[in-house]
CSV table of C-alpha atoms and ligand atoms in Angstrom, one decimal:
chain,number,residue,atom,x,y,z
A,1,UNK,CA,0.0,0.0,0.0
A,2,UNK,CA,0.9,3.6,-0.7
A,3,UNK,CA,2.8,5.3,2.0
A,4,UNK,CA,1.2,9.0,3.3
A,5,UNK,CA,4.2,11.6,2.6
A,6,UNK,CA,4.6,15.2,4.1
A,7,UNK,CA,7.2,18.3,4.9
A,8,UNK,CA,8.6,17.0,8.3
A,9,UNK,CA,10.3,20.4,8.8
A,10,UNK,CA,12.3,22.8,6.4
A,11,UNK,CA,15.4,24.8,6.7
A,12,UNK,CA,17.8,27.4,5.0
A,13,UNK,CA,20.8,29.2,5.1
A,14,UNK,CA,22.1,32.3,3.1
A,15,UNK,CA,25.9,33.8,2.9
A,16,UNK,CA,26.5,36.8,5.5
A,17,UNK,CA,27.7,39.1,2.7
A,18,UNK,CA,25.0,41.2,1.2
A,19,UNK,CA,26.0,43.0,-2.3
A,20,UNK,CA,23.3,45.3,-3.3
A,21,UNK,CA,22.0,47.0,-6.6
A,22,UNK,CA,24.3,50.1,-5.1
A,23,UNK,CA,27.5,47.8,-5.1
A,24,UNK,CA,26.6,46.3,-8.7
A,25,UNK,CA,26.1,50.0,-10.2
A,26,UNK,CA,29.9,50.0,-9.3
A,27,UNK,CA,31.0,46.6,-11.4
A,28,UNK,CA,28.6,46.9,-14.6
A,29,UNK,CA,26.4,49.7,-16.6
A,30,UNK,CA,23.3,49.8,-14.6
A,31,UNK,CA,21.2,50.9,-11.4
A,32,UNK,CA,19.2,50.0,-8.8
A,33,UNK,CA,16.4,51.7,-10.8
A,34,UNK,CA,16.8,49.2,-13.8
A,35,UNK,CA,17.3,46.7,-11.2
A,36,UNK,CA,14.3,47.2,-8.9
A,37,UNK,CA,11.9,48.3,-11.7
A,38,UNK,CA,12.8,45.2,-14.1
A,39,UNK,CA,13.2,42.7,-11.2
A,40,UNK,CA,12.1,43.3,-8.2
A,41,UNK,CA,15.7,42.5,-6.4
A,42,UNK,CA,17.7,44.7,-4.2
A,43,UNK,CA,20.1,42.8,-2.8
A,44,UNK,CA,21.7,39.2,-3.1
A,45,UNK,CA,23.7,36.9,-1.1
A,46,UNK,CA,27.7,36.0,-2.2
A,47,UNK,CA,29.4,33.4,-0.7
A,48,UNK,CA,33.1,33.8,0.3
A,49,UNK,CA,35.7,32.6,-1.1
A,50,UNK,CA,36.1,29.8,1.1
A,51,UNK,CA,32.4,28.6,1.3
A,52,UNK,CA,31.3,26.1,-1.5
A,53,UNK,CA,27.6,24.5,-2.1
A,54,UNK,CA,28.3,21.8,0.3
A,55,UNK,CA,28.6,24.4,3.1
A,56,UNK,CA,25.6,25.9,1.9
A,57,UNK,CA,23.7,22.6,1.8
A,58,UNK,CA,25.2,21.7,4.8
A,59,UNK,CA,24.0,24.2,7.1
A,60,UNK,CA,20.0,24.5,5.7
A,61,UNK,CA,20.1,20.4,5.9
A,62,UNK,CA,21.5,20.9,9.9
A,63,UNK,CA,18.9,23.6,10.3
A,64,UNK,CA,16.3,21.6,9.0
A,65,UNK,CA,17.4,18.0,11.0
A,66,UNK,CA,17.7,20.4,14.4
A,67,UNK,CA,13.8,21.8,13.8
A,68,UNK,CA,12.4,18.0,13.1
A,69,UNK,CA,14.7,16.5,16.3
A,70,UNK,CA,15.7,14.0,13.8
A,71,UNK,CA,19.2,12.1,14.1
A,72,UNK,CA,21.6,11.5,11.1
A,73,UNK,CA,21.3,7.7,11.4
A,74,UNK,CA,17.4,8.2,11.0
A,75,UNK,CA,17.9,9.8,7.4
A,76,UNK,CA,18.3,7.3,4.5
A,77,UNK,CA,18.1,9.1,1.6
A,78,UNK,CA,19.8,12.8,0.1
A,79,UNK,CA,19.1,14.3,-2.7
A,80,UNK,CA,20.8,17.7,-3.4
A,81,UNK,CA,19.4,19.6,-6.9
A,82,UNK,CA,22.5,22.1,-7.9
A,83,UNK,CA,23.9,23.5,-10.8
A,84,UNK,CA,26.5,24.5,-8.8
A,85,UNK,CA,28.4,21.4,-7.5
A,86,UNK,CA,31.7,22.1,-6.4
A,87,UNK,CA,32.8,18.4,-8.5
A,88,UNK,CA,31.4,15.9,-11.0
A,89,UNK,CA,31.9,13.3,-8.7
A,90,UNK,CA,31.6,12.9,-5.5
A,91,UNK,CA,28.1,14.4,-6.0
A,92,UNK,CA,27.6,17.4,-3.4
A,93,UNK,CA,25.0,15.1,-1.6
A,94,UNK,CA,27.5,12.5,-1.0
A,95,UNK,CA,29.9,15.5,0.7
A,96,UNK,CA,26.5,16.7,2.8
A,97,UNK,CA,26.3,13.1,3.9
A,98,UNK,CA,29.8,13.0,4.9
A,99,UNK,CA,29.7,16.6,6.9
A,100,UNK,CA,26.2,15.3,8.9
A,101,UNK,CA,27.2,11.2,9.4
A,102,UNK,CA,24.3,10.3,8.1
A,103,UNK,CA,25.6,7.1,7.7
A,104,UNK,CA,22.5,5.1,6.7
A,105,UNK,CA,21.4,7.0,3.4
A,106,UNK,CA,22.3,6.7,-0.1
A,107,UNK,CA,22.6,9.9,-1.6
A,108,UNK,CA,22.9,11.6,-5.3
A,109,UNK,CA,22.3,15.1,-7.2
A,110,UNK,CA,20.3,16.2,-9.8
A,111,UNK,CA,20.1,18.8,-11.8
A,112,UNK,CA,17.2,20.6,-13.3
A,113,UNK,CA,18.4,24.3,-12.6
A,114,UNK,CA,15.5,26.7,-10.5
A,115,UNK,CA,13.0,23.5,-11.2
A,116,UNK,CA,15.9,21.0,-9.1
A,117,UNK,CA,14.0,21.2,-5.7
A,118,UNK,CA,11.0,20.1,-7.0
A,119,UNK,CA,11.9,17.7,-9.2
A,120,UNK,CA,13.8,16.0,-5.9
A,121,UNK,CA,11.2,16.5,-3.7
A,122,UNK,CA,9.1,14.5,-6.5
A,123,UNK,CA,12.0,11.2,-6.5
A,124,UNK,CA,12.1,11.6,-2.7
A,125,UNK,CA,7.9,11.6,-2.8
A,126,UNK,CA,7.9,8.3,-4.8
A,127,UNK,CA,10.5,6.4,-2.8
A,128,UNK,CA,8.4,6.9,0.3
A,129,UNK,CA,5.9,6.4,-1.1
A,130,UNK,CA,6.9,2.8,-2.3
A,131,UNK,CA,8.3,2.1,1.0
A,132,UNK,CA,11.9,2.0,0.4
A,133,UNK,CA,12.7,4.8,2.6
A,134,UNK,CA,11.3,7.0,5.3
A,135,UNK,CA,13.0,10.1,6.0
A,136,UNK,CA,14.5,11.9,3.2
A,137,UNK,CA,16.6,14.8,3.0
A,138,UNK,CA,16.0,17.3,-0.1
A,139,UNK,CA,18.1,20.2,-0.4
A,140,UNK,CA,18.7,22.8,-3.3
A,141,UNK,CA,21.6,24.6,-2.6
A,142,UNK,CA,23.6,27.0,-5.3
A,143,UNK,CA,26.8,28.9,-5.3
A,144,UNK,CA,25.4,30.9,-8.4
A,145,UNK,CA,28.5,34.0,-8.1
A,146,UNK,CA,30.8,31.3,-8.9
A,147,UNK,CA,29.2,30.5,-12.6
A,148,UNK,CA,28.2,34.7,-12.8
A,149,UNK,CA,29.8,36.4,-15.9
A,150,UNK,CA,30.1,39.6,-13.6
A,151,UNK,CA,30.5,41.4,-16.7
A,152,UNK,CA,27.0,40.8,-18.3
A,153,UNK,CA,24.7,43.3,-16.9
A,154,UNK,CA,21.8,41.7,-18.4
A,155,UNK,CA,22.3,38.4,-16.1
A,156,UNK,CA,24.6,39.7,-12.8
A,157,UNK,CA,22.2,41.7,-11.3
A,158,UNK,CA,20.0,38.7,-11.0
A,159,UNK,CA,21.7,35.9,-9.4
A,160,UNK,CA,22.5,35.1,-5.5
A,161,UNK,CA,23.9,32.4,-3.4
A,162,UNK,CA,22.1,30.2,-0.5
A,163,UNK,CA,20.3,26.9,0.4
A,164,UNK,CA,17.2,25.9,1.1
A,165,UNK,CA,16.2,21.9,2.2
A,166,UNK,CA,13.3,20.1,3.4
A,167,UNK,CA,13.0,16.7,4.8
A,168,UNK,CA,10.2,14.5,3.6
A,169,UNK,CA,9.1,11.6,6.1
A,170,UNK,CA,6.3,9.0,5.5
A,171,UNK,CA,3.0,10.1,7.9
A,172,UNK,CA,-0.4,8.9,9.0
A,173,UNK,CA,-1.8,12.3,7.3
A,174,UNK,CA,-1.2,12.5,3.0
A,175,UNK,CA,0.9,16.2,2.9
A,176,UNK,CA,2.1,15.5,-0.9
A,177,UNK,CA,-1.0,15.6,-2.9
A,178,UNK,CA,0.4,15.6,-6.3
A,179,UNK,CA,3.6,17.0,-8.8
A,180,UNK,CA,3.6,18.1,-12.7
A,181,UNK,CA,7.0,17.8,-14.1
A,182,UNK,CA,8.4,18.3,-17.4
A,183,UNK,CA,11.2,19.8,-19.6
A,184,UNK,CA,12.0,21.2,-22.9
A,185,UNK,CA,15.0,20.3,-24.4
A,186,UNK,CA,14.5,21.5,-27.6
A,187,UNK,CA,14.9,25.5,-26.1
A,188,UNK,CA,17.4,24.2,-23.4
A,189,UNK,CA,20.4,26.7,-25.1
A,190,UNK,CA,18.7,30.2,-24.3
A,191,UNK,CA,20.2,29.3,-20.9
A,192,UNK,CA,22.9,27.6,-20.0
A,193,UNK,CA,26.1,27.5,-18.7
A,194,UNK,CA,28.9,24.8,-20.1
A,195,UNK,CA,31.0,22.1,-18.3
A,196,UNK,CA,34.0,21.0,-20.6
A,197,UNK,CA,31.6,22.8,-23.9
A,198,UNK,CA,29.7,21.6,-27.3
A,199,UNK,CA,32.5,20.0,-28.4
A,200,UNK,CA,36.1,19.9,-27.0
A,201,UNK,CA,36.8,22.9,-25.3
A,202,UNK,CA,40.4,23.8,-25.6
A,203,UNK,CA,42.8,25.1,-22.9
A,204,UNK,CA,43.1,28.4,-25.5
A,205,UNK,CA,39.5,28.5,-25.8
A,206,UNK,CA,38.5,29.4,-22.0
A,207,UNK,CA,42.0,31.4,-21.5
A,208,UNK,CA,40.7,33.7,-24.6
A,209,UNK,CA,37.3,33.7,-23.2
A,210,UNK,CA,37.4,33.8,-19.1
A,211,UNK,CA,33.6,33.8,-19.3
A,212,UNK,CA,33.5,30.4,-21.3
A,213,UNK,CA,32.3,28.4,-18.4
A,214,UNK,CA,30.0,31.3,-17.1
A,215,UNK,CA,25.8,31.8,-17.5
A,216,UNK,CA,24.3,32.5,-20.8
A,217,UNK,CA,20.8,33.8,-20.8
A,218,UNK,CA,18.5,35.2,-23.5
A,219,UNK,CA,16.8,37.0,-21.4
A,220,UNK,CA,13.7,38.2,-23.3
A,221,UNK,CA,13.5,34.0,-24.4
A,222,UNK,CA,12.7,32.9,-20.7
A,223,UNK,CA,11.0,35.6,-19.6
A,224,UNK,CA,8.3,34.4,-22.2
A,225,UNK,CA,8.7,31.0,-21.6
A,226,UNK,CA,8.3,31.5,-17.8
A,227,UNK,CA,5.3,33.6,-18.0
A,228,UNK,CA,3.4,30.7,-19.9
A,229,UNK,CA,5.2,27.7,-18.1
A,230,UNK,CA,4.0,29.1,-14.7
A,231,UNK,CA,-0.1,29.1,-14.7
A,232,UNK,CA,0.4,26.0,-17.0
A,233,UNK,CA,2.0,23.9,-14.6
A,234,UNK,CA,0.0,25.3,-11.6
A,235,UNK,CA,-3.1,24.6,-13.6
A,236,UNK,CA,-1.9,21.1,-14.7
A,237,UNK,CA,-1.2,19.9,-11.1
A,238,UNK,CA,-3.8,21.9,-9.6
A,239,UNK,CA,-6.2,19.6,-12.2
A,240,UNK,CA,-4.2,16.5,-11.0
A,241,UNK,CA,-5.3,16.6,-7.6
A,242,UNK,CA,-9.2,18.0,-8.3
A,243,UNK,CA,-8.2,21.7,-6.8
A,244,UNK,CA,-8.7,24.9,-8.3
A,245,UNK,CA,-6.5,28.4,-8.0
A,246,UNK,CA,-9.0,29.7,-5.4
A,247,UNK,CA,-8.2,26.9,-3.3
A,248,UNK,CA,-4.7,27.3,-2.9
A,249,UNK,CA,-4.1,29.5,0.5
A,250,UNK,CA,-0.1,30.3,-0.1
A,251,UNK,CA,1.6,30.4,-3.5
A,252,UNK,CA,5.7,29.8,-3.5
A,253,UNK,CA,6.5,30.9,-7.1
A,254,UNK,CA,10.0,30.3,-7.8
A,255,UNK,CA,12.5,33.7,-7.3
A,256,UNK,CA,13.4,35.4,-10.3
A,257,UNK,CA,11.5,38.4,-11.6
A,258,UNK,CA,8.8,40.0,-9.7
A,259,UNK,CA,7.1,40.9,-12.7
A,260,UNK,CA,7.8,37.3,-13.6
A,261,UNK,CA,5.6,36.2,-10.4
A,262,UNK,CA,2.8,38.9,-10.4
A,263,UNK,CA,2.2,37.7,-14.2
A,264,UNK,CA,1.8,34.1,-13.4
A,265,UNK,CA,-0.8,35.4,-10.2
A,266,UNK,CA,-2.7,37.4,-12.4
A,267,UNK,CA,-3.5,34.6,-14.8
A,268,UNK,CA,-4.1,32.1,-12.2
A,269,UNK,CA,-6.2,35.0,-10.3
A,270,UNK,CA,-4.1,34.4,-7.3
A,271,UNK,CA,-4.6,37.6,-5.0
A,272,UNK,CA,-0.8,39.0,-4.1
A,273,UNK,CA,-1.7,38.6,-0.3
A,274,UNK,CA,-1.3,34.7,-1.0
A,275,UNK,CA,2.2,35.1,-2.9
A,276,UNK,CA,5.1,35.2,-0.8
A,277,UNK,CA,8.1,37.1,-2.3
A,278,UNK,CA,11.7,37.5,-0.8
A,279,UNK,CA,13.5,37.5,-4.0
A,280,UNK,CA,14.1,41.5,-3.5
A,281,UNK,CA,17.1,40.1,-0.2
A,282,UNK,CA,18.3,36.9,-2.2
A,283,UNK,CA,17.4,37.6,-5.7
A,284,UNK,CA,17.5,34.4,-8.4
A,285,UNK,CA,18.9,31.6,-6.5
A,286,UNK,CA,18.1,28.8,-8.5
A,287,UNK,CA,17.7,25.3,-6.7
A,288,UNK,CA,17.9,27.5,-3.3
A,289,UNK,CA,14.9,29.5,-4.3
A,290,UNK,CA,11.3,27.5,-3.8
A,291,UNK,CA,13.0,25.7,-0.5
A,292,UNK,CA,14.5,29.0,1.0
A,293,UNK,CA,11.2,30.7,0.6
A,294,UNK,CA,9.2,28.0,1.9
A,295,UNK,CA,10.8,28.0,5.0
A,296,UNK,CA,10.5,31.6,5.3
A,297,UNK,CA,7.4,31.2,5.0
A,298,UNK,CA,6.9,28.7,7.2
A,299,UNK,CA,9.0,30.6,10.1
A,300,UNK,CA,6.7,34.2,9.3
A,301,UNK,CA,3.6,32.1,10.3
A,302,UNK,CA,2.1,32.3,6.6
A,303,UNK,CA,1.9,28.7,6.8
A,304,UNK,CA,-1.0,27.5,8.8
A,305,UNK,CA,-2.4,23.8,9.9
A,306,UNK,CA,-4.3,22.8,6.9
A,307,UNK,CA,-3.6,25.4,4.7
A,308,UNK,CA,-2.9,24.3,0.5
A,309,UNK,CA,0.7,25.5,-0.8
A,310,UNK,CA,1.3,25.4,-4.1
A,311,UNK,CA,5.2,25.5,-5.2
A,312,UNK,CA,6.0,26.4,-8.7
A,313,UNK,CA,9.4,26.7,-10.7
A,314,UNK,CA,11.1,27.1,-14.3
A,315,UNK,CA,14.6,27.6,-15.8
A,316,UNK,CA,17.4,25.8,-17.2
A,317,UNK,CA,16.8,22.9,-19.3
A,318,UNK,CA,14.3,24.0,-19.9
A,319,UNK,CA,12.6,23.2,-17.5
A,320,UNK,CA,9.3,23.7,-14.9
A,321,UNK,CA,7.8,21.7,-12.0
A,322,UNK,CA,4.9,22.3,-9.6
A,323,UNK,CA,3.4,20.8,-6.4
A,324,UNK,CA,0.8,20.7,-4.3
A,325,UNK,CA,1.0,20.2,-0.8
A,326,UNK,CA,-1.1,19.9,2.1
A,327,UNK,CA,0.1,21.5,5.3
A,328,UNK,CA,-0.4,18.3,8.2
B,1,ACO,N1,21.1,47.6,-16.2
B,1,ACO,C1,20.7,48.6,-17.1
B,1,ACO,N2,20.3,48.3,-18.3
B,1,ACO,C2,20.2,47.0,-18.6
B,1,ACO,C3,20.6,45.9,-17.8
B,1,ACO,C4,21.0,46.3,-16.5
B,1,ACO,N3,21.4,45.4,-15.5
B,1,ACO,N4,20.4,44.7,-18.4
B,1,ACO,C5,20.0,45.0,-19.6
B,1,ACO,N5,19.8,46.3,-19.8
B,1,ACO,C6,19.3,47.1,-20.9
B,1,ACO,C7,19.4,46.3,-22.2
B,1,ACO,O1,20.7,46.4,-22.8
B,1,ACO,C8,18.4,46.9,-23.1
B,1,ACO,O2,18.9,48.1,-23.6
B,1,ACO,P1,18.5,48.6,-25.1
B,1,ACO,O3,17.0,48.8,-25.1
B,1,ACO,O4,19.3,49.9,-25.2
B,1,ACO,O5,18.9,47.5,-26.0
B,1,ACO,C9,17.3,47.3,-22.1
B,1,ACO,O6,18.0,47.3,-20.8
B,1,ACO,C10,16.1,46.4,-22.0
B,1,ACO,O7,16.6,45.0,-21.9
B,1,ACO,P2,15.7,43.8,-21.9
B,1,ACO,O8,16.5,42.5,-21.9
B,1,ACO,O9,14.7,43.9,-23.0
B,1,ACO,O10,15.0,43.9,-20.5
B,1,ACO,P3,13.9,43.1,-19.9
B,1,ACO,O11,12.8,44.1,-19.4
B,1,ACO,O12,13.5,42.0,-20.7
B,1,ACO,O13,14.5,42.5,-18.5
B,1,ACO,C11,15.5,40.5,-17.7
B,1,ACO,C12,15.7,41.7,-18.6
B,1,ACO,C13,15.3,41.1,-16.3
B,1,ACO,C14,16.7,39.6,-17.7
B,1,ACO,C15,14.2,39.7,-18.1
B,1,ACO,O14,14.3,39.4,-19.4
B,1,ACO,C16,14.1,38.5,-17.3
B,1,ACO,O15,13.8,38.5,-16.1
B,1,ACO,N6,14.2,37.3,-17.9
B,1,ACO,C17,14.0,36.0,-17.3
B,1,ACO,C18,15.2,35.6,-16.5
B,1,ACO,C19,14.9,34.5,-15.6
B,1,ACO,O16,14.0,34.5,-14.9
B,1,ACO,N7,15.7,33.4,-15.6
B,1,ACO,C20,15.4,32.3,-14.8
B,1,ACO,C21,16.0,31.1,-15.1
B,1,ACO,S1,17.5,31.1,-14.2
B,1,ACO,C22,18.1,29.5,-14.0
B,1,ACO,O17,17.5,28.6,-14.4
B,1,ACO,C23,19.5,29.4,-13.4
């Protein structure tokens, strides 16, 4: 029989250094008019130079073990969504389990850019669901500054660093009502950001080009793609589980534009009061984004006992992901 699965607790962490539209006007062309005006963001989070995604991932996965009063041997699965892994192999999950002893789970990454929390909260969902694990710890975590091309306007003023997690236990009470996934490959090079390149990527190629391995973003592109790909997937799942848009009580759009979000509400007639925003402190954070504002959330009481969240995301890939969730 189906296992019941729901949000145990949830958990985040963000970089202490702030750099803010003011600092960027400084590095690039641009202001914190543009900025605020285009976006919504005023300030992002930059990790030192000693801090990689596993710290990140590290600390919102201890935050959110501490809230639950679980112990590392309890956990028996990790799944860390990144873009940012600090290697290929061992994957950042495998580190995390390393830092925390959590000696009983088997643990991998994936990586489906801003839609990556989702998308593990989903595998996690299904192996509880089948039974072959109980406590599972998601985490998106993203070190975005170190893939930034800090000399592209268009796409530095919208990135940040942090990590968000979540862990996902079987319950008596159903919390995980239902996901929509999917991807577009075919579009998947208006963003992107390459590993060793299309083909063989020369040592002269990245020391004439020190922005080789750095983000590429059409801009204009994925802001249309994420202004249809939102309501759709919201509907589609929404339709899944036999909900409408007026029954949802708080919606967690993923981060990245606030005209982006307010677009997406509009068409899904979502009043602003039930949208929670924070991307104007943490700006674009990819994986991070959905998990780091859900716990937010959670933490500013917006989140009651029975109350309907619905997550959304979209980016690199392409691709978008939604969920519905039951708050038990
Ligand atoms: N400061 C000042 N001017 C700027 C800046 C800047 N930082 N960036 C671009 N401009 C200029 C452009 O050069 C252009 O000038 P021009 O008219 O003289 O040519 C003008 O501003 C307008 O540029 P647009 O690109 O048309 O601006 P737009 O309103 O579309 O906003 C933005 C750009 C914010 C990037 C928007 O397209 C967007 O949000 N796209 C979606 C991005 C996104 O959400 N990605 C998520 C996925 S991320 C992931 O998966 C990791």
């Amino acid at each position: 029989m189906a296992q019941n699965v729901k949000i145990l607790s949830t958990g985040r962490y963000v970089p202490d250094r702030v750099l803010t539209n003011y600092d960027l006007e400084k590095m690039v062309d641009t202001s914190d008019e543009w900025i605020t005006q285009r976006t919504g963001i005023k300030e992002r989070r930059i990790v030192d130079g000693t801090t990689s995604t596993t710290d990140l991932a590290v600390r919102a996965a201890k935050n959110a073990m501490d809230k639950a009063g679980i112990l590392p041997d309890d956990i028996d699965l990790v799944i860390v969504a990144t873009v940012t892994p600090e290697m290929f192999f061992p994957s950042t999950a495998c580190l995390v389990q390393k830092e925390l002893k959590l000696k009983n789970a088997f643990a991998f990454d994936i990586s489906a850019a801003c839609s990556g929390f989702i998308y593990a909260m989903a595998i996690a969902t299904h192996f509880i669901q089948n039974g072959f694990c109980k406590n599972a710890l998601v985490i998106g975590a993203e070190a975005l500054s170190r893939i930034t091309n800090w000399s592209d306007r268009s796409t530095c003023v919208l990135f940040g660093d942090g990590a968000g997690a979540a862990i996902l236990s079987s319950g008596d009470e159903q919390g995980i009502l239902g996901f929509e996934l999917g991807s577009d490959g075919e579009n998947g090079l208006l963003l992107y950001c390459h590993a060793f390149g299309l083909s063989d990527v020369t040592y002269s190629q990245v020391k004439e080009n020190p922005n080789f391995r750095k983000i590429y973003m059409e801009g204009n592109e994925v802001y249309k793609f994420a202004v249809k790909i939102m309501p759709y997937a919201v509907e589609k799942v929404l339709e899944k589980v036999g909900l409408s848009s007026s029954d949802i009580d708080v919606f967690i759009p993923h981060q990245a534009n606030i005209r982006i979000i307010e677009s997406a509400a509009k068409r899904l007639k979502i009043p602003m009061e039930k949208v929670f925003v924070n991307l104007h402190k943490y700006g674009n954070t990819s994986a991070a984004s959905i998990p780091i504002a859900l716990d937010e959330a959670v933490e500013e009481g917006r989140i009651k006992k029975g109350d309907k969240v619905v997550l959304v995301g979209f980016g690199g890939g392409l691709t978008w992901a939604s969920t519905v969730i039951k708050w038990v």
